[in-house]
XYZ file of C-alpha atoms in Angstrom:
476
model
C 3.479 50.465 -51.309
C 3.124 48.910 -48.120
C -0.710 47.700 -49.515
C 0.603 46.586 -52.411
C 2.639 44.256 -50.322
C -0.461 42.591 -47.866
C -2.626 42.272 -50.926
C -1.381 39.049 -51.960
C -1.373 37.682 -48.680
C -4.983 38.903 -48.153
C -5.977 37.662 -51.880
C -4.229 33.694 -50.905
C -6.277 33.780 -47.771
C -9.802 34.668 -49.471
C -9.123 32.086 -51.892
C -8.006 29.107 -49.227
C -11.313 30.119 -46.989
C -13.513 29.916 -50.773
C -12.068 26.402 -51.166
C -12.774 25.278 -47.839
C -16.394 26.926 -48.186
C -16.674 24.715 -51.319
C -15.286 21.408 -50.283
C -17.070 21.403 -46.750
C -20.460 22.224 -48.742
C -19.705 19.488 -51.115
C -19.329 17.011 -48.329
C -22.443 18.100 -46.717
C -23.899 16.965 -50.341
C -22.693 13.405 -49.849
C -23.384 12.876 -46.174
C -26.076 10.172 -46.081
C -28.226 12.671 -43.451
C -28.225 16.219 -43.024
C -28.110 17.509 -39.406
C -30.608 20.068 -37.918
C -30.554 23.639 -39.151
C -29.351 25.357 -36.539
C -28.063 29.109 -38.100
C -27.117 29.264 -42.062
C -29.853 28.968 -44.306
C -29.054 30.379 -47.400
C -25.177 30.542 -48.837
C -23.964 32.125 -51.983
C -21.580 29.518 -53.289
C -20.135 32.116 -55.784
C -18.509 34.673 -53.518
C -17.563 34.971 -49.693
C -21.202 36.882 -49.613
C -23.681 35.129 -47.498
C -26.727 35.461 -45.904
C -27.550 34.178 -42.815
C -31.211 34.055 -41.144
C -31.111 31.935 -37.505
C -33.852 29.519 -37.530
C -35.937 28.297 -34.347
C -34.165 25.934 -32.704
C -35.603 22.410 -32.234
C -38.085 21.426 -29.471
C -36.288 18.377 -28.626
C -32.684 18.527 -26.349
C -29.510 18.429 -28.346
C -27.778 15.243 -27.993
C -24.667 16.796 -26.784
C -26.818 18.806 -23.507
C -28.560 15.229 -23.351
C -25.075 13.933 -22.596
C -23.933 16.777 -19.789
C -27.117 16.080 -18.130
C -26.672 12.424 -18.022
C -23.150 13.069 -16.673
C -24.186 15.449 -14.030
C -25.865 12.307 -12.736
C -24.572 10.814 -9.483
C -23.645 6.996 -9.578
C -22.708 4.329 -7.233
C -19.161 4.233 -6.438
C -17.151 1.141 -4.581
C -14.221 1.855 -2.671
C -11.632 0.038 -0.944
C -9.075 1.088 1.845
C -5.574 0.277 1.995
C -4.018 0.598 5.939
C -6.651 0.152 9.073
C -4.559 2.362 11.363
C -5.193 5.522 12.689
C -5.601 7.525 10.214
C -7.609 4.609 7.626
C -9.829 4.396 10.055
C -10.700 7.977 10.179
C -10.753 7.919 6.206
C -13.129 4.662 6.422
C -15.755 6.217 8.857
C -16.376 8.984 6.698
C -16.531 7.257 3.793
C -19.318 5.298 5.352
C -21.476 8.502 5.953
C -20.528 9.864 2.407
C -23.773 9.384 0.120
C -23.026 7.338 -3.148
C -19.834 5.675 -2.025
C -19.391 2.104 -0.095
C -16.162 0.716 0.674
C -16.450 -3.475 -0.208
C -12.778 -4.266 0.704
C -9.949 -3.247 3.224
C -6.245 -4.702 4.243
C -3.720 -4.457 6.793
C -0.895 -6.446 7.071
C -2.017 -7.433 11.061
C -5.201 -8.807 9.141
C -7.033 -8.667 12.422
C -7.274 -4.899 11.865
C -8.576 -5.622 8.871
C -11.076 -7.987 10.005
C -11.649 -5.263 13.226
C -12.508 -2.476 10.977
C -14.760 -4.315 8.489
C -16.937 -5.637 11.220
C -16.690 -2.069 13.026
C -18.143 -0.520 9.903
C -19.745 -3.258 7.760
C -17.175 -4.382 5.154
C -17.548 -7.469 3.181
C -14.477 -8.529 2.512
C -11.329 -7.817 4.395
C -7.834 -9.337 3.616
C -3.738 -8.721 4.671
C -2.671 -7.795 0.987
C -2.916 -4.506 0.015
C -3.188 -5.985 -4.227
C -6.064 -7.976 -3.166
C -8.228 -4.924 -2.885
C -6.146 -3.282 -5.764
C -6.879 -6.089 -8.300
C -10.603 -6.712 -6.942
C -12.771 -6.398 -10.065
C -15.670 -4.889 -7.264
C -13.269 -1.804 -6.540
C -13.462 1.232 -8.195
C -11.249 3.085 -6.216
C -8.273 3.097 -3.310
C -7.396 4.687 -0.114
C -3.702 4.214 0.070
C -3.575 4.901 4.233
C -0.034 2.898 4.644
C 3.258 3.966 5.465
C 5.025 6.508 3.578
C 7.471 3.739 1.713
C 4.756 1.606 0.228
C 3.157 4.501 -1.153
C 4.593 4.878 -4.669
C 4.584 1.364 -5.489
C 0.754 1.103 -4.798
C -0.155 4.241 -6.452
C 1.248 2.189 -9.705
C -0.525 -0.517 -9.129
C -3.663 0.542 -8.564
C -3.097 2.428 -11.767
C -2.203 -0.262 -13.731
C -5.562 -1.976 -12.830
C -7.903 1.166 -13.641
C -8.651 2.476 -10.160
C -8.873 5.999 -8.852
C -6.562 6.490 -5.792
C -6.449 9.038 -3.028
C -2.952 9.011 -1.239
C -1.903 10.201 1.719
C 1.041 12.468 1.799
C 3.732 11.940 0.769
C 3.517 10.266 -2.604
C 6.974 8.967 -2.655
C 9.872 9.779 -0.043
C 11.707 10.031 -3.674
C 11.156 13.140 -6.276
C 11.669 11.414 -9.314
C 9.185 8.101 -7.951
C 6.671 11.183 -6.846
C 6.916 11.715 -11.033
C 6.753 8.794 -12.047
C 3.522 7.310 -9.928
C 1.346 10.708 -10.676
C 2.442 9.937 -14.148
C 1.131 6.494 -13.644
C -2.146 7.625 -13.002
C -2.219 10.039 -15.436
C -1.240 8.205 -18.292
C -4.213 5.330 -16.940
C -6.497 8.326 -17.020
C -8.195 7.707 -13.398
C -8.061 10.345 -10.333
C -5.080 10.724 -8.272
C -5.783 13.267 -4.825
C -3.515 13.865 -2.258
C -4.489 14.060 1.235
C -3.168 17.629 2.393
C -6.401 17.963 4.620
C -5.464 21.609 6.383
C -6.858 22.792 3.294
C -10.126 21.508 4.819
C -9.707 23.233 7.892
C -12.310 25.581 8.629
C -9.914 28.197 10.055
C -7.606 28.166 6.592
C -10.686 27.652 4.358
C -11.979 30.883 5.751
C -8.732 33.092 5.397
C -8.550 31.768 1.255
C -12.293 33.138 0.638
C -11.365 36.381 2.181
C -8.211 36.075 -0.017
C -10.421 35.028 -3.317
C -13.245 37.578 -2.408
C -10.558 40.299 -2.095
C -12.007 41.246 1.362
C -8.520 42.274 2.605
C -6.849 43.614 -0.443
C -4.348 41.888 -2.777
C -1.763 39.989 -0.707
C 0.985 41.513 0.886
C 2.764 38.909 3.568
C 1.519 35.536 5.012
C 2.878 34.310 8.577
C 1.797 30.518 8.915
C 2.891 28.964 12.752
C 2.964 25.476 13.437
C 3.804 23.584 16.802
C 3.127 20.216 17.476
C 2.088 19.129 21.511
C 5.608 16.934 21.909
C 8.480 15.687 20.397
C 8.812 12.323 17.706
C 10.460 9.541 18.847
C 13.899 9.233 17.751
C 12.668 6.831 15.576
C 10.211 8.430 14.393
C 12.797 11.026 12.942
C 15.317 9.218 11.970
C 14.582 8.227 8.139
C 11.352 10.340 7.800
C 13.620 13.694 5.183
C 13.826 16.039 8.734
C 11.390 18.315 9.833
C 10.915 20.062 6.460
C 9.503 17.088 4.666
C 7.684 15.557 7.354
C 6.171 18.180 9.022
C 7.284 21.833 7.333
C 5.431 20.278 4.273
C 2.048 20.868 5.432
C 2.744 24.593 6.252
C 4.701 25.423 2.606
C 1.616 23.692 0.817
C -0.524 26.135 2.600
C 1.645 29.603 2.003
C 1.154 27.892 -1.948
C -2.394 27.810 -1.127
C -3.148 30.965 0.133
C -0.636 32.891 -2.299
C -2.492 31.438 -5.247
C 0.538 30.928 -7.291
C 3.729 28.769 -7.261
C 6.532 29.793 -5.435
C 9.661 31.532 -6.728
C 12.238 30.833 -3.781
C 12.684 29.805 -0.516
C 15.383 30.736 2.150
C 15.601 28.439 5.335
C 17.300 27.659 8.537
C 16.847 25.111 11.426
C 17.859 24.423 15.016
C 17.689 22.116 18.059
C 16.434 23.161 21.319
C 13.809 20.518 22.330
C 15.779 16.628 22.083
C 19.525 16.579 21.798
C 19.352 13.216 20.862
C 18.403 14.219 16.831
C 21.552 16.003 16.439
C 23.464 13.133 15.416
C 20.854 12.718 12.625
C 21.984 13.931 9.198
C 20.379 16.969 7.241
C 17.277 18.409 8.041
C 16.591 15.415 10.790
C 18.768 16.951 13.317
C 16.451 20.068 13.422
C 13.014 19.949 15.877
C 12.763 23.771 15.523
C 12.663 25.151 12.030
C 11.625 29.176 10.304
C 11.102 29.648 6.261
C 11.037 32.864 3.994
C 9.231 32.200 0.500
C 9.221 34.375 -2.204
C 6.340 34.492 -4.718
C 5.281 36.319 -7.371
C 4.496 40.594 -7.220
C 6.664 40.667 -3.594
C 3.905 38.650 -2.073
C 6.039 36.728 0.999
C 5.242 33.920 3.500
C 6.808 33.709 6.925
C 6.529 29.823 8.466
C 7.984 28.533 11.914
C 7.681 25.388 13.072
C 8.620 23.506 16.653
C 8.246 19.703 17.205
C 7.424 20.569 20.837
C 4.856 23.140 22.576
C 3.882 22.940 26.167
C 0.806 24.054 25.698
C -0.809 21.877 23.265
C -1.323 22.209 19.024
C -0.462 25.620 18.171
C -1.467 26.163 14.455
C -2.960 29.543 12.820
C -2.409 31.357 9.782
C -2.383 35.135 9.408
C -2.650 36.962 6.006
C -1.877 41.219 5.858
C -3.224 42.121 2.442
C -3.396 46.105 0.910
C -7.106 46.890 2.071
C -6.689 44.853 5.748
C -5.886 41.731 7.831
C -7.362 38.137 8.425
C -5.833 36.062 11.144
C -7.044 32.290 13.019
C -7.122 32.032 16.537
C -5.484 28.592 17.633
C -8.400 25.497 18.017
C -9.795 24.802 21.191
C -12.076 21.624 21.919
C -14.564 24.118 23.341
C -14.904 28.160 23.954
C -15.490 27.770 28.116
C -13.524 30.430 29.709
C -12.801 30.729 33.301
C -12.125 33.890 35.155
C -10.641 33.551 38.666
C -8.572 35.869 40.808
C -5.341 34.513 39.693
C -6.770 33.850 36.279
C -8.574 34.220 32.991
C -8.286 32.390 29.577
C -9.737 29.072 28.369
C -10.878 26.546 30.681
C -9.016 23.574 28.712
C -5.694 23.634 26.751
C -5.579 23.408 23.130
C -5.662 20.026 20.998
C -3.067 17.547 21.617
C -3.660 15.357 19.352
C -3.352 15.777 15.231
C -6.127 13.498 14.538
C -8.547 15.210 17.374
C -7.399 18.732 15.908
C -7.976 17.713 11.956
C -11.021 15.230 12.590
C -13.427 17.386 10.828
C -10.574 18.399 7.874
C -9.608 14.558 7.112
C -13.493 13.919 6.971
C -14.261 16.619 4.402
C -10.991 16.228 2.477
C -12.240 12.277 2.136
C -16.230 13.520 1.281
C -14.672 15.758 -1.231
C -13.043 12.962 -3.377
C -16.177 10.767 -2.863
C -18.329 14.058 -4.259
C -15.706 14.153 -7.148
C -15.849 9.875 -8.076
C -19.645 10.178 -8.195
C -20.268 13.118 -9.895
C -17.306 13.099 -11.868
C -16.340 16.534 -11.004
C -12.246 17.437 -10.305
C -10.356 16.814 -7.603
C -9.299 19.250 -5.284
C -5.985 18.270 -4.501
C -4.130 17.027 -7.480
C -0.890 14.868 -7.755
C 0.748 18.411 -8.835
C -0.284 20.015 -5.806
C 1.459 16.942 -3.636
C 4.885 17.193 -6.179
C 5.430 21.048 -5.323
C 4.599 20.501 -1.483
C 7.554 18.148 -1.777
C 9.588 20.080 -4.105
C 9.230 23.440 -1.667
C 10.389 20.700 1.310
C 13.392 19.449 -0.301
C 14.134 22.875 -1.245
C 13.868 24.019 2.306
C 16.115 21.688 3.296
C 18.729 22.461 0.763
C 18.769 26.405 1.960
C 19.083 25.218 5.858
C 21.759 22.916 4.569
C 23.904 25.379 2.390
C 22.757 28.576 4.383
C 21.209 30.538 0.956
C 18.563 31.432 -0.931
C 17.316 28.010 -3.552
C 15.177 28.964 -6.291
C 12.464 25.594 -6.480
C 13.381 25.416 -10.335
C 16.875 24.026 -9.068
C 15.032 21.342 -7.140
C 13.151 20.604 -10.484
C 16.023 20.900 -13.302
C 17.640 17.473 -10.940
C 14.771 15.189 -12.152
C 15.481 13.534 -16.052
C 12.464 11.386 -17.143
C 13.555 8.954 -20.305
C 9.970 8.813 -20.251
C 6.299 9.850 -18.085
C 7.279 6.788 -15.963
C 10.769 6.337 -15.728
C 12.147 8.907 -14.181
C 15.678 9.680 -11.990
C 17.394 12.224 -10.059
C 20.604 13.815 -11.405
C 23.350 14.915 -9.474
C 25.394 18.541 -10.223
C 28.063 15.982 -10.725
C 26.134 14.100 -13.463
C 26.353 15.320 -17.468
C 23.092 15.462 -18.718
C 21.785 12.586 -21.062
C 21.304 13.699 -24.839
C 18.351 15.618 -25.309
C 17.710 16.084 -21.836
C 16.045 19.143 -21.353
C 15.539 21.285 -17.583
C 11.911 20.908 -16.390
C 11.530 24.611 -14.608
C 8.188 24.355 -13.423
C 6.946 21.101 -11.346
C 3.875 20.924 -13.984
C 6.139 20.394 -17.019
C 7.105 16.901 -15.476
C 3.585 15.630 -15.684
C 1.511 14.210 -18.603
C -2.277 15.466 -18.150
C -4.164 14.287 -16.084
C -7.375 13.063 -15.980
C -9.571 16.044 -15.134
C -7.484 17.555 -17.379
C -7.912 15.714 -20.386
C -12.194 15.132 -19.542
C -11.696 19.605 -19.549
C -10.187 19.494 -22.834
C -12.333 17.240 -24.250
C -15.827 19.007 -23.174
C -14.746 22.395 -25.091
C -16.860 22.556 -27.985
C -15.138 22.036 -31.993
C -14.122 25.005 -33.286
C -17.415 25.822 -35.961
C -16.629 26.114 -39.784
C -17.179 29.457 -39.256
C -14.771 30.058 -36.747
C -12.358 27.940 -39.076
C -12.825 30.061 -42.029
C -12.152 32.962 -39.720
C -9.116 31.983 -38.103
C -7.485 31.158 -41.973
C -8.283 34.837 -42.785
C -6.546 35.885 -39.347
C -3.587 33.545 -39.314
C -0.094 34.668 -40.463
């Protein structure tokens, strides 16, 4: 009986595939040229009985590999940089030595370190407004390299005029702006990267391939330390989220990267042993020392600590146990040299005291890495998502340290309400939730796609009439 009952089913399906097999042949009657033969030859258009003989394909290139091929082509790119401080600077010179790329604009607001750098490196144009070399028709894309608080608002902008932006961290000191400008550039379908650049690091790019190539196991626990030379200004700290958001943030994005997988939760606490002054601060601020426990998926857990201050220079390694063995960094010297006295042995100079002396090499990749992806049109490698859960898993840590327990990073999420990709705002516990409103839990359901995203999507090949056919026949 239980036959009797599919048979139906089976017999509607058979007969939509037969009219489908009859009105796709009929339009292949009236199309005013037939394409190639590239499989079916011969087709009984009586019954769902055919017979299929695959022909030689044609000498010539299909149009469609003609296309990839002419895509895999590298092209000229023109860039321009936004900020000639410290750290624009280091972005500009090694976007000068990338192949395919020339920068043909930079700004500062002191325009004489605009006009500095441009001669320094050979820059035709230099101004003091940042939308000048937004809204330059010669610019393909941006280096935003300014502070923290123009960020957002240029990210926009240079979305609005077509450009492909790279953005150092943060996005936005604000989680719903953060939304709202990747958004931007999504929905303007150019490239948005974020500069996290210890994913560049040779020492952390090392411990992932062990972690990809499975040479210590699956995963078990990952212990990331980091401890800067000396303490921030006051003013430095005061205003900049606290230690989890402006410094924490770098660590948390790499547990994410060497997990593999988004975080779960995150349980947090901080301290203040290095300047009294901070403790009048609110939140996270009044903290200079800081430790993190972050639960991800199958038990796998990261241990982080972090110190404003260590005597003894930069103090940054990363340590991953996993089922089958262990991979650990040694801190970064500027040289090996030893020296072996009476009274002592160990390296003859201190470690790096300096972030941009310790990451030179990372901040150059990271910046040759987005140049690789704008001329061969190939995905970025740190998206806009990537830079949203660095700051979610910040602002979570500073919740836990806050109200001494565990916060799962979906809470941090389900507080953003978006009336639309681009106009987004952050929602209090106190707050009722606007009709229709919906919890985001996962940072990626926030985001439209973006644009290696959609060029992914639209490379995979139409589904064949074949597989059409087939999937009627299949389908409930």
């Amino acid at each position: 009986s239980c036959f009797c009952q599919t048979k139906p089913d089976m017999y509607s399906k058979l007969a939509s595939a037969y009219i489908v097999l009859l009105a796709s042949f009929s339009c292949d009657a009236f199309s005013p040229a037939a394409p190639p033969s590239w499989g079916v030859t011969s087709l009984s258009r009586t019954s769902l009985s055919m017979t299929v003989e695959v022909a030689d394909p044609p000498a010539t290139t299909p149009p469609a590999e003609e296309d990839a091929e002419e895509k895999k082509q590298p092209r000229r790119v023109n860039v321009g940089v936004i900020g000639c401080g410290r750290i624009g600077l280091v972005h500009l010179e090694a976007i000068t030595k990338a192949p395919g790329v020339k920068c043909v604009a930079v700004s500062n607001p002191t325009v004489s370190k605009a006009e500095a750098a441009a001669e320094k490196y050979g820059v035709p144009k230099f101004t003091s407004e940042a939308m000048e070399v937004i809204t330059d028709p010669d610019v393909d894309a941006v280096w935003i390299c300014s502070p923290s608080s123009f960020h957002a608002d240029q990210i926009k902008a240079a979305a609005a005029n077509g450009k492909h932006v790279f953005c150092e961290k943060p996005i936005a000191t604000d989680l719903a702006e953060t939304v709202e400008a990747i958004n931007a550039c999504n929905d303007a379908d150019v490239k948005l990267m974020i500069g996290l650049q210890r994913r560049f690091c040779s020492n952390f790019v090392r411990v992932k391939e062990a972690i990809d190539k499975k040479e210590v196991g699956d995963p078990i626990m990952i212990k990331l330390c980091s401890r800067d030379p000396s303490a921030p200004p006051f003013e430095y700290v005061k205003g900049g989220g606290g230690i989890f958001t402006d410094m924490a943030v770098h660590d948390l994005d790499m547990s994410r990267f060497l997990a593999g997988a988004d975080p779960i939760e995150i349980l947090a606490l901080g301290s203040c042993h290095i300047d009294k002054s901070i403790e009048v601060l609110d939140g996270a601020e009044a903290y200079d020392t800081a430790s993190c426990l972050v639960k991800y998926p199958n038990g796998v857990q990261a241990h982080i600590d972090v110190c404003r201050q260590s005597s003894y220079g930069y103090d940054q390694r990363a340590e991953v146990l996993g089922t089958k063995g262990m991979i650990a960094t040694d801190n970064v010297y500027p040289n090996t040299a030893k020296i072996y006295k009476n009274d002592y042995t160990g390296n003859a100079d201190m470690p790096f005291d300096f972030f941009l002396a310790r990451y030179n090499e990372a901040y150059v990749d990271e910046t040759v890495a987005f140049c690789q992806s704008l001329v061969f049109d190939t995905p970025v490698p740190c998206t806009g998502e990537d830079g949203l859960v660095a700051l979610v898993m910040a602002l979570a840590a500073g919740k836990s340290a806050d109200e001494n327990r565990w916060v799962s990073f979906s809470e941090i999420i389900q507080s953003v309400y978006c009336s639309s990709p681009t106009e987004c705002s952050l929602l209090s516990q106190s707050d009722v939730f606007p009709d229709g409103f919906k919890p985001a839990m996962a940072a990626g359901e926030l985001l439209t796609a973006d644009y290696d995203e959609k060029k992914e999507e639209s490379s995979k090949p139409e589904a064949g009439f074949f597989d059409r056919v087939k999937s009627m026949l299949v389908s409930e």
